[in-house]
mmCIF file of C-alpha atoms in Angstrom:
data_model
loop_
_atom_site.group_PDB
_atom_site.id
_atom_site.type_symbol
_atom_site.label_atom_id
_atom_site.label_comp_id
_atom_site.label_asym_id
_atom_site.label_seq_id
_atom_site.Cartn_x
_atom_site.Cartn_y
_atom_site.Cartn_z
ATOM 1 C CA UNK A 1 -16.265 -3.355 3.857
ATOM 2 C CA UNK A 2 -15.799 -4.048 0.327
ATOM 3 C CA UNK A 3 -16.091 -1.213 -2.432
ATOM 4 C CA UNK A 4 -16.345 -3.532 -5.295
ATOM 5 C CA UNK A 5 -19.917 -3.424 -6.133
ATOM 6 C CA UNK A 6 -20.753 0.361 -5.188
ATOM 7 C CA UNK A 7 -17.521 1.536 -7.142
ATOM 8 C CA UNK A 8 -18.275 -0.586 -9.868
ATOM 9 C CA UNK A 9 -22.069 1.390 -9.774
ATOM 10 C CA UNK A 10 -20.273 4.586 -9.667
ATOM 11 C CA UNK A 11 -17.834 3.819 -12.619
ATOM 12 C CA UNK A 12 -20.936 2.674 -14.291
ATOM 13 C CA UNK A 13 -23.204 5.987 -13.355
ATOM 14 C CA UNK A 14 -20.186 8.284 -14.379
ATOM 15 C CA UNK A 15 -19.440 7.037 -17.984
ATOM 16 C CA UNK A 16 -22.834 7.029 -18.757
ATOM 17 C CA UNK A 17 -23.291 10.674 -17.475
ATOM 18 C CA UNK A 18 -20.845 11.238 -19.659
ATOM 19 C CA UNK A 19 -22.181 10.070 -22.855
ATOM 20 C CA UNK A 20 -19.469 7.203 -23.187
ATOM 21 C CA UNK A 21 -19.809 3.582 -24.371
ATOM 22 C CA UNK A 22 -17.777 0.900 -22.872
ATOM 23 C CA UNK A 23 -15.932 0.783 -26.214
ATOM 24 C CA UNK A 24 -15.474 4.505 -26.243
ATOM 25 C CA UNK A 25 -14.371 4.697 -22.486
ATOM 26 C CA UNK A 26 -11.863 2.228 -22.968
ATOM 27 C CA UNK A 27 -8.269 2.476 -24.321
ATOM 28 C CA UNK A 28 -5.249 1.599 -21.957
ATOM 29 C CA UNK A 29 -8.260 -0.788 -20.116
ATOM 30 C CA UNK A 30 -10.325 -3.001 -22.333
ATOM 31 C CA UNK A 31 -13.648 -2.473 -22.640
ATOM 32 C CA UNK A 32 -14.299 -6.598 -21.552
ATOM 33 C CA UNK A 33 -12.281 -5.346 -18.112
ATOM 34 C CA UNK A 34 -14.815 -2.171 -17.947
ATOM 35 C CA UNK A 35 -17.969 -4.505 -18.336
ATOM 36 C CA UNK A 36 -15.875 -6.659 -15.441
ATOM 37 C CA UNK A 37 -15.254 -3.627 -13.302
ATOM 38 C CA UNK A 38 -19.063 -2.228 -13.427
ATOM 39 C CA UNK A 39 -20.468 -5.385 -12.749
ATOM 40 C CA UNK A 40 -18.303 -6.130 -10.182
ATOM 41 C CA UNK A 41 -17.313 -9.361 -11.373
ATOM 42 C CA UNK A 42 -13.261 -7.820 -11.338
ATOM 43 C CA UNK A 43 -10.952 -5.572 -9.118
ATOM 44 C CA UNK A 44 -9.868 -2.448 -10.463
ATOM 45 C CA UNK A 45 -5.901 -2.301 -9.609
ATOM 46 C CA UNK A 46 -4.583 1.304 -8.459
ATOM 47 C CA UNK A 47 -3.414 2.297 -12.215
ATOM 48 C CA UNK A 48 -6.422 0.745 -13.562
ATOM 49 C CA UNK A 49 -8.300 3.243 -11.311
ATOM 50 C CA UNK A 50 -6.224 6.107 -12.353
ATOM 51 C CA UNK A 51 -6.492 5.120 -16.129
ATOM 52 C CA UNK A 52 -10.738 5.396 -15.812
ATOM 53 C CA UNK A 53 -10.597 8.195 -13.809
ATOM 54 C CA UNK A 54 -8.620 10.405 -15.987
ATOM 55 C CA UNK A 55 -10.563 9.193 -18.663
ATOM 56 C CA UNK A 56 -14.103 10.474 -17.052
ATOM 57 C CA UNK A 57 -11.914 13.641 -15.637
ATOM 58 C CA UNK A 58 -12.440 12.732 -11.664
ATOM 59 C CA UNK A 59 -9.877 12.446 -9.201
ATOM 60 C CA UNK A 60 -9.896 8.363 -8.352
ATOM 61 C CA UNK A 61 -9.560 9.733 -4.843
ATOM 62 C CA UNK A 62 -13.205 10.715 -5.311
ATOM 63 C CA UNK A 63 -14.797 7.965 -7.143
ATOM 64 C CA UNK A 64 -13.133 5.628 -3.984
ATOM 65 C CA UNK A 65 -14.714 8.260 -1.819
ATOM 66 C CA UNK A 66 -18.222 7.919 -3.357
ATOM 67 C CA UNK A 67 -17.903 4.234 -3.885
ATOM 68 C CA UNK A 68 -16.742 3.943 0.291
ATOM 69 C CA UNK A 69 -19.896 6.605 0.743
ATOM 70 C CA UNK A 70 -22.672 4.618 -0.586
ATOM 71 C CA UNK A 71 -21.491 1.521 1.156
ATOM 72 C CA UNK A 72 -21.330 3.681 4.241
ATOM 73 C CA UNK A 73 -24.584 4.735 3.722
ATOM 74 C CA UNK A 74 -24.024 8.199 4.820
ATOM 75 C CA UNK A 75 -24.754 11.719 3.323
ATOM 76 C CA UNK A 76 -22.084 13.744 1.885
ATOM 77 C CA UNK A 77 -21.855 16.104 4.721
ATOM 78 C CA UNK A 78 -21.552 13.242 6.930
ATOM 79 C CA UNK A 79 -18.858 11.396 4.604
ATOM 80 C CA UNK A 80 -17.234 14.347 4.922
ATOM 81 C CA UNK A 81 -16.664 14.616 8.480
ATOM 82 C CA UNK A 82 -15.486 10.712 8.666
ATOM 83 C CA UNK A 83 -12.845 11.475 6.059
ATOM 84 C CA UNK A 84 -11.732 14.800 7.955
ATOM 85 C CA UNK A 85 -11.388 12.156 10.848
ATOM 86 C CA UNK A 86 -9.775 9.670 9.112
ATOM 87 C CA UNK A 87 -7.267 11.486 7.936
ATOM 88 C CA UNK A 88 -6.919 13.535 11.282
ATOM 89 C CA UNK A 89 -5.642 9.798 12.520
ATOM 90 C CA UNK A 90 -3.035 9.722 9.991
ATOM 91 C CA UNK A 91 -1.499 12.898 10.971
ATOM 92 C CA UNK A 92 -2.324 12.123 14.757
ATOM 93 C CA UNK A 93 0.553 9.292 14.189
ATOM 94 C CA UNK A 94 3.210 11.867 13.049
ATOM 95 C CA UNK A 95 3.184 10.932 9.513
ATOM 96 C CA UNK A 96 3.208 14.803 8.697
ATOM 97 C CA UNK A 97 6.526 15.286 10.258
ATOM 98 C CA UNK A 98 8.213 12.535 8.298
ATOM 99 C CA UNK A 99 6.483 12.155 5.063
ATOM 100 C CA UNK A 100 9.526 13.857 3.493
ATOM 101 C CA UNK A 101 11.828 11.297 4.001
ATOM 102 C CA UNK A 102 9.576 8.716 2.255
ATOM 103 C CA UNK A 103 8.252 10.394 -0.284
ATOM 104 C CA UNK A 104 10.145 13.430 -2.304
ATOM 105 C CA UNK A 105 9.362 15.708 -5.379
ATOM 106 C CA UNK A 106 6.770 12.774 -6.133
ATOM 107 C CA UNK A 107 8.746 9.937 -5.740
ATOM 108 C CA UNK A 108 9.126 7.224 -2.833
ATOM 109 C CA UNK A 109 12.440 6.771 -1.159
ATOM 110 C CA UNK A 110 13.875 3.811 -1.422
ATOM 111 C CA UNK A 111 14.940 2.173 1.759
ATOM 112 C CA UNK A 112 17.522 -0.656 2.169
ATOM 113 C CA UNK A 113 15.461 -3.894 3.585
ATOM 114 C CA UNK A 114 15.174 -5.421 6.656
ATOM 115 C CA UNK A 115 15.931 -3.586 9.946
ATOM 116 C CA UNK A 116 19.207 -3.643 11.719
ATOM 117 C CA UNK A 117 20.330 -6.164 14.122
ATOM 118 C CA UNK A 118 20.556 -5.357 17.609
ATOM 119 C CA UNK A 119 23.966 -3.730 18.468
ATOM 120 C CA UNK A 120 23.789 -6.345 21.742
ATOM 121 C CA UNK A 121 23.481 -9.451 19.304
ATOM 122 C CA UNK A 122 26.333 -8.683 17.091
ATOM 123 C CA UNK A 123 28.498 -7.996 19.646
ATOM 124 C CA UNK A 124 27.923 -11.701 21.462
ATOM 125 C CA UNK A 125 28.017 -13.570 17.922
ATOM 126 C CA UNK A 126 30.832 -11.492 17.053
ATOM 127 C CA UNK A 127 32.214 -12.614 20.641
ATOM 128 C CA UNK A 128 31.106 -16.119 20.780
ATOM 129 C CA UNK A 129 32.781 -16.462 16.843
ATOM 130 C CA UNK A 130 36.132 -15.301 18.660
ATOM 131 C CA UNK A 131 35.741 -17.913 21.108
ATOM 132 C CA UNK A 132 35.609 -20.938 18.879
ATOM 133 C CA UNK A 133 32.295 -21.669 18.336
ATOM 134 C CA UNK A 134 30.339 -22.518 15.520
ATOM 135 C CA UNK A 135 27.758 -20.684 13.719
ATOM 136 C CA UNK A 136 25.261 -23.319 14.875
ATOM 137 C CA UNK A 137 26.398 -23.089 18.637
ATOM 138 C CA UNK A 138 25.944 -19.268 18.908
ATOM 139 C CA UNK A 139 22.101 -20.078 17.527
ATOM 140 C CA UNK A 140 21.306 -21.933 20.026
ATOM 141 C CA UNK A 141 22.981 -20.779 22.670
ATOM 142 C CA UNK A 142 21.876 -16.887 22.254
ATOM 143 C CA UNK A 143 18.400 -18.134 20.824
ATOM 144 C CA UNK A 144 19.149 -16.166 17.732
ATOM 145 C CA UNK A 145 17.779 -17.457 14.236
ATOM 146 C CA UNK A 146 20.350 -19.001 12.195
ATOM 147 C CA UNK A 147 20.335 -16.557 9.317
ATOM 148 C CA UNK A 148 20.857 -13.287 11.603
ATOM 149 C CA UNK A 149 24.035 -15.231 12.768
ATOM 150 C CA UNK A 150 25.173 -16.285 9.360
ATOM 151 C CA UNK A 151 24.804 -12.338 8.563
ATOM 152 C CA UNK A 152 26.699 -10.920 11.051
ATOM 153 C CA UNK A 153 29.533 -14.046 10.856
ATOM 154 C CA UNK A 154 29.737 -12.913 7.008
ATOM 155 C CA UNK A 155 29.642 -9.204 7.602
ATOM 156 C CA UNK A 156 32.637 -9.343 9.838
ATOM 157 C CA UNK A 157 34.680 -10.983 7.547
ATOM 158 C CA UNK A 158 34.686 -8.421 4.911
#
């Protein structure tokens, strides 16, 4: 499903019921990107959305919404429904219960990268280091990538 064209009718549709001109719509986006956007011949990035919807006073939530709607082909009522449903799966995978430790007086938390090694694995590098062998040895021999054993070889000698 692509919302390219029927957001860039929408746009379109709104600044005009507004009384605005490309030129008088545009500001932080250029009014060349604006003829882009509403005849679908560019993406709108997330900010770019934001700028043009604060500009025609509509949350971008809903001009996304309208946009997803008419490609849908669906009444309101009906739209609706599926969004009450789509964001009922959202919450069904427990994102309500932790949503404060990613995201916090309107901020995202930052989070170290990568995930941690498996206690098991560091503990037979670590072991198979103490016995002599080499970093390409322990690789092979506990089928573990050569980087996640260069890791834990370097983290244990600090």
């Amino acid at each position: 499903m692509s919302l390219m064209r029927p957001l860039a009718a929408v746009l379109r549709l709104v600044r005009v019921a507004r009384g605005l001109s490309q030129e008088q719509f545009s500001g932080a986006v250029e009014a060349r990107h604006i003829h882009n956007l509403e005849n679908a011949k560019a993406s709108a990035t997330l900010v770019t959305l934001e700028t043009l919807a604060g500009r025609l006073g509509i949350d971008p939530v809903a001009l996304l919404a309208y946009a997803s709607r008419l490609e849908q082909g669906v009444t309101p009522a009906q739209y609706v429904d599926y969004l009450n449903s789509e964001l009922q799966k959202i919450s069904d995978l427990g994102i309500d219960a932790q949503i404060a430790d990613h995201y916090r007086d309107g901020d995202v938390v930052i989070q170290t990268p990568g995930r941690r090694t498996d206690p098991a694995k560091v503990q037979a590098v670590l072991e198979a280091k103490a016995a002599g062998k080499s970093k390409r040895e322990i690789s092979e021999s506990l089928g573990i990538a050569r980087s996640t054993v260069n890791d834990i070889w370097k983290k244990s000698d600090l």
